[in-house]
PDB file of C-alpha atoms in Angstrom:
ATOM      1  CA  GLN A   4       1.848  -9.226 -19.158  1.00  0.00           C
ATOM      2  CA  VAL A   5      -1.128  -7.611 -17.460  1.00  0.00           C
ATOM      3  CA  GLN A   6      -2.238  -9.436 -14.337  1.00  0.00           C
ATOM      4  CA  LEU A   7      -5.146  -8.775 -12.008  1.00  0.00           C
ATOM      5  CA  VAL A   8      -5.218 -10.987  -8.926  1.00  0.00           C
ATOM      6  CA  GLU A   9      -8.224 -10.995  -6.606  1.00  0.00           C
ATOM      7  CA  SER A  10      -8.161 -12.068  -2.979  1.00  0.00           C
ATOM      8  CA  GLY A  11     -10.351 -11.917   0.099  1.00  0.00           C
ATOM      9  CA  GLY A  12     -13.229 -14.143  -0.914  1.00  0.00           C
ATOM     10  CA  GLY A  13     -14.616 -16.824   1.340  1.00  0.00           C
ATOM     11  CA  LEU A  14     -17.598 -17.990   3.342  1.00  0.00           C
ATOM     12  CA  VAL A  15     -19.510 -15.468   5.438  1.00  0.00           C
ATOM     13  CA  GLN A  16     -22.848 -15.430   7.239  1.00  0.00           C
ATOM     14  CA  ALA A  17     -25.691 -13.235   6.040  1.00  0.00           C
ATOM     15  CA  GLY A  18     -25.322  -9.763   7.507  1.00  0.00           C
ATOM     16  CA  GLY A  19     -21.562 -10.065   7.681  1.00  0.00           C
ATOM     17  CA  SER A  20     -18.789  -8.290   5.813  1.00  0.00           C
ATOM     18  CA  LEU A  21     -15.895  -9.079   3.513  1.00  0.00           C
ATOM     19  CA  ARG A  22     -13.231  -6.949   1.874  1.00  0.00           C
ATOM     20  CA  LEU A  23     -11.983  -7.999  -1.543  1.00  0.00           C
ATOM     21  CA  SER A  24      -8.654  -6.836  -2.936  1.00  0.00           C
ATOM     22  CA  CYS A  25      -7.324  -6.770  -6.490  1.00  0.00           C
ATOM     23  CA  ALA A  26      -3.607  -6.350  -7.098  1.00  0.00           C
ATOM     24  CA  ALA A  27      -2.745  -5.095 -10.579  1.00  0.00           C
ATOM     25  CA  SER A  28       0.517  -5.322 -12.492  1.00  0.00           C
ATOM     26  CA  GLY A  29       1.685  -4.796 -16.062  1.00  0.00           C
ATOM     27  CA  LEU A  30      -0.421  -1.706 -16.757  1.00  0.00           C
ATOM     28  CA  THR A  31      -0.489   1.986 -15.915  1.00  0.00           C
ATOM     29  CA  PHE A  32      -2.881   1.541 -13.047  1.00  0.00           C
ATOM     30  CA  SER A  33      -3.593   5.231 -12.462  1.00  0.00           C
ATOM     31  CA  ARG A  34      -4.797   5.605 -16.073  1.00  0.00           C
ATOM     32  CA  CYS A  35      -7.268   2.743 -15.815  1.00  0.00           C
ATOM     33  CA  VAL A  36     -10.859   2.786 -14.707  1.00  0.00           C
ATOM     34  CA  MET A  37     -11.253  -0.170 -12.363  1.00  0.00           C
ATOM     35  CA  GLY A  38     -14.329  -2.212 -11.690  1.00  0.00           C
ATOM     36  CA  TRP A  39     -15.807  -5.188  -9.926  1.00  0.00           C
ATOM     37  CA  PHE A  40     -18.191  -7.623 -11.584  1.00  0.00           C
ATOM     38  CA  ARG A  41     -19.764 -10.829 -10.364  1.00  0.00           C
ATOM     39  CA  GLN A  42     -21.190 -14.015 -11.787  1.00  0.00           C
ATOM     40  CA  ALA A  43     -23.578 -16.248  -9.886  1.00  0.00           C
ATOM     41  CA  PRO A  44     -24.034 -19.921 -10.837  1.00  0.00           C
ATOM     42  CA  GLY A  45     -25.977 -20.203 -14.088  1.00  0.00           C
ATOM     43  CA  GLU A  46     -26.130 -16.425 -14.555  1.00  0.00           C
ATOM     44  CA  GLU A  47     -24.456 -13.851 -16.781  1.00  0.00           C
ATOM     45  CA  ARG A  48     -21.617 -11.742 -15.471  1.00  0.00           C
ATOM     46  CA  GLU A  49     -22.975  -8.469 -14.104  1.00  0.00           C
ATOM     47  CA  PHE A  50     -21.673  -5.066 -13.121  1.00  0.00           C
ATOM     48  CA  VAL A  51     -21.122  -4.362  -9.417  1.00  0.00           C
ATOM     49  CA  ALA A  52     -19.031  -1.200  -9.023  1.00  0.00           C
ATOM     50  CA  LEU A  53     -16.724   1.155 -10.931  1.00  0.00           C
ATOM     51  CA  ILE A  54     -14.144   3.734  -9.853  1.00  0.00           C
ATOM     52  CA  SER A  55     -12.420   6.518 -11.798  1.00  0.00           C
ATOM     53  CA  TRP A  56      -8.679   7.090 -12.222  1.00  0.00           C
ATOM     54  CA  GLY A  57      -8.145   9.034  -9.019  1.00  0.00           C
ATOM     55  CA  GLY A  58     -11.041   7.552  -7.085  1.00  0.00           C
ATOM     56  CA  GLY A  59     -13.116  10.735  -7.198  1.00  0.00           C
ATOM     57  CA  SER A  60     -16.062   9.173  -8.991  1.00  0.00           C
ATOM     58  CA  THR A  61     -17.785   5.857  -8.322  1.00  0.00           C
ATOM     59  CA  ASN A  62     -20.751   3.984  -9.697  1.00  0.00           C
ATOM     60  CA  TYR A  63     -22.705   1.073  -8.222  1.00  0.00           C
ATOM     61  CA  ALA A  64     -25.308  -1.416  -9.284  1.00  0.00           C
ATOM     62  CA  ASP A  65     -28.653  -0.754  -7.624  1.00  0.00           C
ATOM     63  CA  SER A  66     -28.498  -4.163  -5.958  1.00  0.00           C
ATOM     64  CA  VAL A  67     -25.403  -3.242  -3.927  1.00  0.00           C
ATOM     65  CA  LYS A  68     -25.783   0.524  -3.482  1.00  0.00           C
ATOM     66  CA  GLY A  69     -25.504   1.510   0.158  1.00  0.00           C
ATOM     67  CA  ARG A  70     -23.895  -1.797   1.119  1.00  0.00           C
ATOM     68  CA  PHE A  71     -20.731  -2.016  -1.008  1.00  0.00           C
ATOM     69  CA  THR A  72     -17.917   0.520  -1.339  1.00  0.00           C
ATOM     70  CA  ILE A  73     -15.254   0.513  -4.053  1.00  0.00           C
ATOM     71  CA  SER A  74     -11.932   2.251  -3.425  1.00  0.00           C
ATOM     72  CA  ARG A  75      -8.422   2.301  -4.846  1.00  0.00           C
ATOM     73  CA  ASP A  76      -4.865   2.935  -3.746  1.00  0.00           C
ATOM     74  CA  ASN A  77      -2.856   4.012  -6.780  1.00  0.00           C
ATOM     75  CA  ALA A  78       0.410   3.928  -4.837  1.00  0.00           C
ATOM     76  CA  GLU A  79      -0.167   0.208  -4.265  1.00  0.00           C
ATOM     77  CA  ASN A  80      -1.827  -0.575  -7.626  1.00  0.00           C
ATOM     78  CA  THR A  81      -4.741  -2.056  -5.732  1.00  0.00           C
ATOM     79  CA  VAL A  82      -8.512  -1.740  -5.897  1.00  0.00           C
ATOM     80  CA  TYR A  83     -10.822  -2.836  -3.090  1.00  0.00           C
ATOM     81  CA  LEU A  84     -14.437  -3.774  -2.620  1.00  0.00           C
ATOM     82  CA  GLN A  85     -15.785  -3.456   0.909  1.00  0.00           C
ATOM     83  CA  MET A  86     -18.952  -5.540   1.177  1.00  0.00           C
ATOM     84  CA  ASN A  87     -21.240  -5.009   4.166  1.00  0.00           C
ATOM     85  CA  SER A  88     -24.658  -6.383   5.094  1.00  0.00           C
ATOM     86  CA  LEU A  89     -24.088  -9.345   2.821  1.00  0.00           C
ATOM     87  CA  LYS A  90     -27.059 -11.332   1.571  1.00  0.00           C
ATOM     88  CA  PRO A  91     -27.265 -14.883   0.204  1.00  0.00           C
ATOM     89  CA  GLU A  92     -28.031 -13.407  -3.225  1.00  0.00           C
ATOM     90  CA  ASP A  93     -24.565 -11.804  -3.191  1.00  0.00           C
ATOM     91  CA  THR A  94     -23.067 -15.278  -3.566  1.00  0.00           C
ATOM     92  CA  ALA A  95     -20.987 -15.272  -6.742  1.00  0.00           C
ATOM     93  CA  VAL A  96     -17.514 -15.315  -8.187  1.00  0.00           C
ATOM     94  CA  TYR A  97     -16.282 -11.728  -8.012  1.00  0.00           C
ATOM     95  CA  TYR A  98     -14.010 -10.458 -10.778  1.00  0.00           C
ATOM     96  CA  CYS A  99     -11.714  -7.464 -10.876  1.00  0.00           C
ATOM     97  CA  ALA A 100     -11.476  -5.715 -14.255  1.00  0.00           C
ATOM     98  CA  ALA A 101      -9.596  -2.809 -15.839  1.00  0.00           C
ATOM     99  CA  HIS A 102     -10.493  -0.434 -18.661  1.00  0.00           C
ATOM    100  CA  ILE A 103      -7.791   1.630 -20.370  1.00  0.00           C
ATOM    101  CA  GLY A 104      -8.997   5.220 -20.577  1.00  0.00           C
ATOM    102  CA  ALA A 105     -12.143   7.005 -19.502  1.00  0.00           C
ATOM    103  CA  ALA A 106     -15.114   5.336 -17.857  1.00  0.00           C
ATOM    104  CA  PRO A 107     -16.907   2.985 -20.250  1.00  0.00           C
ATOM    105  CA  PRO A 108     -20.567   2.028 -20.276  1.00  0.00           C
ATOM    106  CA  LEU A 109     -21.305  -0.214 -17.320  1.00  0.00           C
ATOM    107  CA  SER A 110     -20.945  -3.511 -19.132  1.00  0.00           C
ATOM    108  CA  PRO A 111     -18.433  -6.380 -18.905  1.00  0.00           C
ATOM    109  CA  ARG A 112     -18.031  -6.048 -22.683  1.00  0.00           C
ATOM    110  CA  ASN A 113     -16.221  -2.718 -22.263  1.00  0.00           C
ATOM    111  CA  MET A 114     -13.506  -3.926 -19.884  1.00  0.00           C
ATOM    112  CA  ASP A 115     -10.050  -4.726 -21.290  1.00  0.00           C
ATOM    113  CA  TYR A 116      -8.468  -6.973 -18.660  1.00  0.00           C
ATOM    114  CA  TRP A 117      -9.843  -9.450 -16.148  1.00  0.00           C
ATOM    115  CA  GLY A 118      -8.722 -11.309 -13.086  1.00  0.00           C
ATOM    116  CA  LYS A 119      -9.564 -14.962 -12.543  1.00  0.00           C
ATOM    117  CA  GLY A 120     -12.082 -14.240  -9.801  1.00  0.00           C
ATOM    118  CA  THR A 121     -12.561 -14.991  -6.128  1.00  0.00           C
ATOM    119  CA  LEU A 122     -15.542 -16.884  -4.729  1.00  0.00           C
ATOM    120  CA  VAL A 123     -17.823 -15.241  -2.176  1.00  0.00           C
ATOM    121  CA  THR A 124     -20.380 -17.476  -0.495  1.00  0.00           C
ATOM    122  CA  VAL A 125     -22.977 -15.971   1.842  1.00  0.00           C
ATOM    123  CA  SER A 126     -24.857 -18.423   4.035  1.00  0.00           C
ATOM    124  CA  SER A 127     -28.326 -17.787   5.445  1.00  0.00           C
TER     125      SER A 127
END
């Protein structure tokens, strides 16, 4: 069974940093595009960041560009999201997701597998 397990969420002050991790199992990790999405209370799930098979190509939502960095370690079947200069509006449940094959359009609808999420709360 495919499993994606997020960790690293928590409470942080505005301007601070957090690093999220997603450990994957049950799939050929190196052949999957990996992404991070988030869902704030009462809002739709939205795209945050995407990374290609080998990590050579990344894509970010405008709202996080310059502050967040996605990376992956294929030897460890793990994808990361380094979040710096956090703002209260970054507060959300953050989800790790996998897409089998080439990079899809930047929409939650195109992802094949999902983790259960980890909560990030940024206080002002």
